[in-house]
CSV table of N, CA and C in Angstrom, one decimal:
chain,number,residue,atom,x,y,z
A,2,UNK,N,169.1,54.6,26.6
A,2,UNK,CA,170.3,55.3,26.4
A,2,UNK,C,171.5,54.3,26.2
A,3,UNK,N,171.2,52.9,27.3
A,3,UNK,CA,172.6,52.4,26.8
A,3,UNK,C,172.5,51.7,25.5
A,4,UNK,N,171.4,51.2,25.1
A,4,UNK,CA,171.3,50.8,23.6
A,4,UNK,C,171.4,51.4,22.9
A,5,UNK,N,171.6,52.5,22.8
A,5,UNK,CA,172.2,53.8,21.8
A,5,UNK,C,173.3,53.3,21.6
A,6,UNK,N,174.3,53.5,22.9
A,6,UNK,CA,175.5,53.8,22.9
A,6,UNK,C,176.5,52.3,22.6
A,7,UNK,N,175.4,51.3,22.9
A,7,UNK,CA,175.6,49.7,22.6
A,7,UNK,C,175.8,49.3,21.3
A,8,UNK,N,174.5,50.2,20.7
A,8,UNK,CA,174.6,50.2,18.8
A,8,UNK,C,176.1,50.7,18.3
A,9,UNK,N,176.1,52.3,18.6
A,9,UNK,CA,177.1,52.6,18.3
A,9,UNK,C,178.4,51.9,18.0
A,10,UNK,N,179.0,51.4,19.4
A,10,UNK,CA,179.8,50.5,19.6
A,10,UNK,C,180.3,50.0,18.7
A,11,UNK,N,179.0,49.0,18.5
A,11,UNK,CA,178.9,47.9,17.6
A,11,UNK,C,178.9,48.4,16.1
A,12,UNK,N,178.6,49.0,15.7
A,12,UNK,CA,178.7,49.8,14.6
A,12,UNK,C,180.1,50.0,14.2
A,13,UNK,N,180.8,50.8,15.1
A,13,UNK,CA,182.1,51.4,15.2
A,13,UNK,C,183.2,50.2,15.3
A,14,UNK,N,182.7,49.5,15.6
A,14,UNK,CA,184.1,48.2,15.9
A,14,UNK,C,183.7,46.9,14.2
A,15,UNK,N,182.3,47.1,14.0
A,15,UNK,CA,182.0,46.5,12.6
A,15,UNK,C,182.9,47.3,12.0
A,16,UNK,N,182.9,48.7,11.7
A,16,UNK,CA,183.0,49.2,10.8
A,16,UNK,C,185.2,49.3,10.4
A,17,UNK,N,185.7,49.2,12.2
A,17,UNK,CA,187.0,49.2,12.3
A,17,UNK,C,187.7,47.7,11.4
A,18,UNK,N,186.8,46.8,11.8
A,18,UNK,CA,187.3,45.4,11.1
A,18,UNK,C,186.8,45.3,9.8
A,19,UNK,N,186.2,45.1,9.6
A,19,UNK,CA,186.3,45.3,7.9
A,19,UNK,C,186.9,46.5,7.1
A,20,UNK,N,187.6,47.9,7.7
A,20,UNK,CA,188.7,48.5,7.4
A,20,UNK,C,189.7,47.6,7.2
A,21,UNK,N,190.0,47.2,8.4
A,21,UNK,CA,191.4,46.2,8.6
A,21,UNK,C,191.5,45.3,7.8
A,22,UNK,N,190.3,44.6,7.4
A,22,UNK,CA,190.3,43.7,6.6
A,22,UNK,C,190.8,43.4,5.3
A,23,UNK,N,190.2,45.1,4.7
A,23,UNK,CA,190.5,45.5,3.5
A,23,UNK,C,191.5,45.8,3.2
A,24,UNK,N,192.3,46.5,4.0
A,24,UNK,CA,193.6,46.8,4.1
A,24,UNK,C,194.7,45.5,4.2
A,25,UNK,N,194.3,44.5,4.6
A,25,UNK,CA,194.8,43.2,4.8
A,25,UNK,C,194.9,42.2,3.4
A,26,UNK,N,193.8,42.7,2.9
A,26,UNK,CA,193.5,42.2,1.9
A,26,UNK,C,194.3,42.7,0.5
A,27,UNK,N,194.1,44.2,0.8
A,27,UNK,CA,194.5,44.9,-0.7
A,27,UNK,C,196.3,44.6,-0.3
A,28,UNK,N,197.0,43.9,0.5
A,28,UNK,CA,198.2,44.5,0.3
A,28,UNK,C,199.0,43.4,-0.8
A,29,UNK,N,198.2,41.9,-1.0
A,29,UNK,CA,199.0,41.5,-1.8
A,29,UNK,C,198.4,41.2,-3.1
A,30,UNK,N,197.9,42.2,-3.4
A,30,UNK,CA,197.6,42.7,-5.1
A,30,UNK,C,197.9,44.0,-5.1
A,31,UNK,N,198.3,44.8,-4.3
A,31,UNK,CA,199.4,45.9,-4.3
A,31,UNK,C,200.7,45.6,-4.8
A,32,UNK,N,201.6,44.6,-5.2
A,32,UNK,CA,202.7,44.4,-5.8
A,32,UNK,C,202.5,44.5,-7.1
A,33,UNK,N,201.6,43.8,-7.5
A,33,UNK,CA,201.5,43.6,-9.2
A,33,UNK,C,201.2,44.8,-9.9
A,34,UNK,N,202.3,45.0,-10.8
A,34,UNK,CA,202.9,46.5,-11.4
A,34,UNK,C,201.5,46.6,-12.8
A,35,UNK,N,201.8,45.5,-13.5
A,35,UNK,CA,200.1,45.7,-14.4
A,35,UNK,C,198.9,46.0,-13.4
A,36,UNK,N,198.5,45.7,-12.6
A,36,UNK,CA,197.5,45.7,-11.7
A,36,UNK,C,197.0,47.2,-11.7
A,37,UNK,N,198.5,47.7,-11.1
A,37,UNK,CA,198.3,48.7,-10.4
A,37,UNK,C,198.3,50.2,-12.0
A,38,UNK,N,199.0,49.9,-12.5
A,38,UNK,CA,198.9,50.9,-13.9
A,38,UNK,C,198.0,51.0,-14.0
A,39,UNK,N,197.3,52.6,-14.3
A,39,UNK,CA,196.0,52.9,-15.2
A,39,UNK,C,196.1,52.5,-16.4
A,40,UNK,N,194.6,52.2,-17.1
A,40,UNK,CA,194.4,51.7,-18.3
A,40,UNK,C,194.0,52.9,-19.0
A,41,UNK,N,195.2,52.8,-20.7
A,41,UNK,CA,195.1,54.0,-21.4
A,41,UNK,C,195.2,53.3,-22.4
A,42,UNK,N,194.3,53.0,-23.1
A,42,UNK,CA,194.2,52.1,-24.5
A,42,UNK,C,195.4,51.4,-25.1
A,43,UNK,N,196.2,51.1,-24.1
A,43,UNK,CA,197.4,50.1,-24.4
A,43,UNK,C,198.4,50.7,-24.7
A,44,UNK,N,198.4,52.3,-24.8
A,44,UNK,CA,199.6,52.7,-24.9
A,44,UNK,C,200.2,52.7,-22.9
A,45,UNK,N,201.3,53.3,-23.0
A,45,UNK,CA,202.5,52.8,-21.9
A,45,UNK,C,202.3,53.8,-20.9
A,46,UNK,N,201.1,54.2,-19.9
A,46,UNK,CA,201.2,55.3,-19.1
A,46,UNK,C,202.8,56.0,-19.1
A,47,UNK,N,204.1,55.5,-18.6
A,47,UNK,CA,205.0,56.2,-18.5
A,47,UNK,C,205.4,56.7,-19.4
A,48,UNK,N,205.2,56.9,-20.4
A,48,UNK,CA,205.7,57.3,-21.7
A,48,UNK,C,205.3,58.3,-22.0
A,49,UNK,N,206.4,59.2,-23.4
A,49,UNK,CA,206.0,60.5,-23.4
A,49,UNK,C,204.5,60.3,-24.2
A,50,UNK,N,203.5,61.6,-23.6
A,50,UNK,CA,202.0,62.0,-24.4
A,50,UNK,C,202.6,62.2,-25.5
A,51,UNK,N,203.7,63.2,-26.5
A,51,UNK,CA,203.5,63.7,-27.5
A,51,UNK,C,204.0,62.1,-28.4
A,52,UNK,N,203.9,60.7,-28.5
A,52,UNK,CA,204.7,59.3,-29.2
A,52,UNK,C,203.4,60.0,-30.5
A,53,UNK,N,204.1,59.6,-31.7
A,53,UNK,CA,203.5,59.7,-32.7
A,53,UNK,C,202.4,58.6,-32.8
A,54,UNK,N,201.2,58.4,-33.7
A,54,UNK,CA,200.8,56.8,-33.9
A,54,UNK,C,200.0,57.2,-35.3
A,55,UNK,N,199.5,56.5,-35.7
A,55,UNK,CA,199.3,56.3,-37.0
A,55,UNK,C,197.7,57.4,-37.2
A,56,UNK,N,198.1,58.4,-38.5
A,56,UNK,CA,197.1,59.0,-39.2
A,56,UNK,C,196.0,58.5,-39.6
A,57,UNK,N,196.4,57.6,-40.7
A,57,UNK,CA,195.2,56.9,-40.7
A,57,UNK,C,194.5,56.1,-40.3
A,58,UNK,N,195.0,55.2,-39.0
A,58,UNK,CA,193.9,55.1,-38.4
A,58,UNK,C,192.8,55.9,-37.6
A,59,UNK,N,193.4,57.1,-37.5
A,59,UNK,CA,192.4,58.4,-37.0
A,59,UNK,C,191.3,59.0,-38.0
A,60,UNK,N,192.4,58.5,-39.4
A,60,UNK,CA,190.7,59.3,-40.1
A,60,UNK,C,190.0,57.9,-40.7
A,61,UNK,N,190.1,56.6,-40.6
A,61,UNK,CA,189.4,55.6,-40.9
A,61,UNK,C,188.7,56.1,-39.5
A,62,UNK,N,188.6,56.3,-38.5
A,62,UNK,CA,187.9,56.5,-37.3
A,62,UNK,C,187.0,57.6,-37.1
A,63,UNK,N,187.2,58.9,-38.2
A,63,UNK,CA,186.6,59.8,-37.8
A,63,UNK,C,185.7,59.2,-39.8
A,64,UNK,N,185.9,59.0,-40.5
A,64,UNK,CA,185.2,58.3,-41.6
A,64,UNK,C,184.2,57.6,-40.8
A,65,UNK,N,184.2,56.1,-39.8
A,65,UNK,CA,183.2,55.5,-39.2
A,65,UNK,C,182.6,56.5,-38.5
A,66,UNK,N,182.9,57.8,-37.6
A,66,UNK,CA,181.9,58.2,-37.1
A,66,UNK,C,181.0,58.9,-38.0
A,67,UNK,N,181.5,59.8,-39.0
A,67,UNK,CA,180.8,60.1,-40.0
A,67,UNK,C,179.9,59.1,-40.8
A,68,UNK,N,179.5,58.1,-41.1
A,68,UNK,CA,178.7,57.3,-41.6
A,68,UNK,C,177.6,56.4,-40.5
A,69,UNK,N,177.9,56.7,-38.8
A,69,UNK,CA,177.7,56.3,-37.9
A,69,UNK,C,176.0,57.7,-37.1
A,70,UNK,N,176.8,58.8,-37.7
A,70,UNK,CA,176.1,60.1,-37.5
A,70,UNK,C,175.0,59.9,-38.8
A,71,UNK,N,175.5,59.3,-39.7
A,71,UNK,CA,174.6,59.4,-41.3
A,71,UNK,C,173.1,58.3,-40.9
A,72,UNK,N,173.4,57.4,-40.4
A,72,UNK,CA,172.7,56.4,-40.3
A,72,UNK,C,171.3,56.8,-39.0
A,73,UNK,N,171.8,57.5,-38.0
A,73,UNK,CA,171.4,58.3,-37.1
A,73,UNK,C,170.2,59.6,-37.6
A,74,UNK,N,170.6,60.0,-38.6
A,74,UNK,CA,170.1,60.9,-39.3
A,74,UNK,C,169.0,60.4,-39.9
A,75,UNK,N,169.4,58.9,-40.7
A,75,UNK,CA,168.4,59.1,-41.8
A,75,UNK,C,167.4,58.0,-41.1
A,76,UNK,N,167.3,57.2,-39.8
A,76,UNK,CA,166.4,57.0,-39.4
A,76,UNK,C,165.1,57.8,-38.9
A,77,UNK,N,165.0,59.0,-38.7
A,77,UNK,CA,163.7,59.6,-38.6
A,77,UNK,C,163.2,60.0,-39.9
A,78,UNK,N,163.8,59.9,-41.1
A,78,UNK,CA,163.7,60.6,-42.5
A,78,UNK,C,162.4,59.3,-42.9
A,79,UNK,N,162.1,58.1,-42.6
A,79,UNK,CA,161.9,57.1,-42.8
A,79,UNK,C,160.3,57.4,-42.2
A,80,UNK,N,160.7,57.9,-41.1
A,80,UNK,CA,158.6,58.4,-40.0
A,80,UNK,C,158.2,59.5,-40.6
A,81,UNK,N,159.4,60.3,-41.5
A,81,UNK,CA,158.7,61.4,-41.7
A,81,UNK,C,158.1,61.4,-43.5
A,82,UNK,N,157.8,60.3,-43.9
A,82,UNK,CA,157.8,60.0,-45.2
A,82,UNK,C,156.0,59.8,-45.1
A,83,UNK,N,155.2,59.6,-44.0
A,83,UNK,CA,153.7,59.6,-44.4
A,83,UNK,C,153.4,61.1,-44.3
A,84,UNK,N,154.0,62.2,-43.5
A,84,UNK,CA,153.3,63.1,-43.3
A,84,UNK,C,154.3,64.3,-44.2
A,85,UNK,N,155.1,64.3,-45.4
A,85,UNK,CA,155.7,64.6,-45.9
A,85,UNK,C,154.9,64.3,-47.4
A,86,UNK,N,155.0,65.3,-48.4
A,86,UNK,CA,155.0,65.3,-49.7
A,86,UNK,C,155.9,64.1,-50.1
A,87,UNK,N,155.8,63.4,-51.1
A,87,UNK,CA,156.3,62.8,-52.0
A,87,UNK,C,157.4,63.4,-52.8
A,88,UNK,N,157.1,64.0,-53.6
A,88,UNK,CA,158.3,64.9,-54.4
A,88,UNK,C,159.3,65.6,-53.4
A,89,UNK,N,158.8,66.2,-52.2
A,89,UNK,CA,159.8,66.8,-51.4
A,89,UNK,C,160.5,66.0,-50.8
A,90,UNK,N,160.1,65.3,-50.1
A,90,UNK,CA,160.8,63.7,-49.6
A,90,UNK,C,161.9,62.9,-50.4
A,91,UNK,N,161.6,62.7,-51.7
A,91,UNK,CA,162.6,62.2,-52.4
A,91,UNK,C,163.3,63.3,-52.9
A,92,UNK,N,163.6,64.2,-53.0
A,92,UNK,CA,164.7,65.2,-53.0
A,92,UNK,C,165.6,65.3,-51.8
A,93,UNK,N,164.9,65.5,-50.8
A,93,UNK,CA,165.4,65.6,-49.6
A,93,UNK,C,166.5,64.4,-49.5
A,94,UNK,N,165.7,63.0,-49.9
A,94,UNK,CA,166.5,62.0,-49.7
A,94,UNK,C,168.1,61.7,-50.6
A,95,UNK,N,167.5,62.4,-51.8
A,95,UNK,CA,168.6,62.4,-52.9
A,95,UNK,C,169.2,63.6,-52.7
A,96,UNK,N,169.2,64.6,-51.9
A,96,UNK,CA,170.0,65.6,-51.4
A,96,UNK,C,171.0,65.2,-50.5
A,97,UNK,N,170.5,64.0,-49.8
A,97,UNK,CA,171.5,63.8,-48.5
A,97,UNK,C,172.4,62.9,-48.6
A,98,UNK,N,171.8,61.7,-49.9
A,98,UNK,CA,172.7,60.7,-50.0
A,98,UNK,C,173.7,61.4,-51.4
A,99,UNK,N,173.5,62.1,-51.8
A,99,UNK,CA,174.7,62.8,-53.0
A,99,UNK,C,175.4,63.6,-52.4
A,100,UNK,N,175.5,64.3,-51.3
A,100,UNK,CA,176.2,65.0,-50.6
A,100,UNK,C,177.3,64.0,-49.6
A,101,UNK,N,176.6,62.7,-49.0
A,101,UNK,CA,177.3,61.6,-48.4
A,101,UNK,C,178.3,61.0,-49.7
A,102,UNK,N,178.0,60.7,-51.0
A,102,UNK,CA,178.3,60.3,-51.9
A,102,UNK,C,179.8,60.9,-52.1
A,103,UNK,N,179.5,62.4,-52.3
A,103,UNK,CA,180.5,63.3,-52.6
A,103,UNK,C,181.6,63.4,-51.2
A,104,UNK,N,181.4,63.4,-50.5
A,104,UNK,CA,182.1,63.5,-49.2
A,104,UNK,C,183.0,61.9,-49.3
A,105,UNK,N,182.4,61.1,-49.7
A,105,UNK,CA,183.0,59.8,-49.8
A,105,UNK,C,184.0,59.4,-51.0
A,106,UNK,N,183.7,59.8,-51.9
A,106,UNK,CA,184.6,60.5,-53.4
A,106,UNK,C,185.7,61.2,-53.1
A,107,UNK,N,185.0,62.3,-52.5
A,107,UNK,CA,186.6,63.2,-51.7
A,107,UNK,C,187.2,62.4,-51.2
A,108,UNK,N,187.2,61.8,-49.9
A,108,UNK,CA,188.2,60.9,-48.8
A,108,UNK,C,189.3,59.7,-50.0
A,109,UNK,N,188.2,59.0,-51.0
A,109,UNK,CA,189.0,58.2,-51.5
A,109,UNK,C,190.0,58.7,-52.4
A,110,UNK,N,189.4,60.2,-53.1
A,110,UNK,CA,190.4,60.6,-54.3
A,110,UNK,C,191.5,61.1,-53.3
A,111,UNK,N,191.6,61.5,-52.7
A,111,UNK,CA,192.6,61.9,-51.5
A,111,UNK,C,193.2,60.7,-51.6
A,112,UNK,N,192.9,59.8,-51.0
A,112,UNK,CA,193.7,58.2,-50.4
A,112,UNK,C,193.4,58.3,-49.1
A,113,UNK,N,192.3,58.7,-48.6
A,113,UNK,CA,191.7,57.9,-46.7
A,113,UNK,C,191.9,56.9,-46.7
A,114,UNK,N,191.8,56.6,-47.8
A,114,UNK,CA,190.7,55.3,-47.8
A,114,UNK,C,191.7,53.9,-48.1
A,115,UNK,N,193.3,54.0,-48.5
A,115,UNK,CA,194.0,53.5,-48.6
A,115,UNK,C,195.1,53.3,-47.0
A,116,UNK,N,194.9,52.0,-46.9
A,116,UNK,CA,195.3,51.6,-45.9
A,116,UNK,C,196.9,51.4,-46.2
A,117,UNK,N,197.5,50.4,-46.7
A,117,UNK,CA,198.6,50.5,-46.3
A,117,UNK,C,199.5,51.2,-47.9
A,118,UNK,N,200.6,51.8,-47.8
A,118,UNK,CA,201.0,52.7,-48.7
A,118,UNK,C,202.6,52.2,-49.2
């Protein structure tokens, strides 16, 4: 029983000092104002949510995920070329890349794809 209560102890007074410790520790990197600000992609936590920022780089962004999704895609198209027809295979293939073609035609005739204006 008293080794129980011996552990304990000891347990409890480890555990009290390395609290204190921490606490001792964290107070002087507690001052530093960058430190302590959360990280929000460089814009200015304090600042209003609604700040405008630039359009196009949102759809140059959603363009890369679109060609990022495409690439994703057409790697299984590749395993499924032994156990697939020939003729249906290359349609398939030329279905998906004319369709990507056309989607990429649109963005530029628009001007996505024009960075600075």
């Amino acid at each position: 029983m008293m080794l129980i209560m011996f552990t304990m102890m000891l347990s409890l007074i480890i555990s009290i000092i390395m609290m204190l410790m921490c606490t001792i520790i964290s107070k002087t990197s507690s001052k530093d104002r960058e430190k302590m600000s959360p990280f929000e992609c460089g814009f200015d936590p304090k600042s209003s949510a609604r700040t405008p920022f630039s359009i196009q780089f949102f759809l140059i962004a959603v363009l890369f995920l679109i060609f990022d999704i495409e690439i994703a895609i057409m790697l299984p198209i590749i395993l499924t070329m032994k156990i697939s027809l020939t003729k249906t295979w290359i349609f398939t293939i030329m279905m998906f890349i004319i369709i990507l073609i056309m989607g990429l035609y649109h963005e530029w005739n628009n001007g996505v794809l024009e960075w600075a204006k």
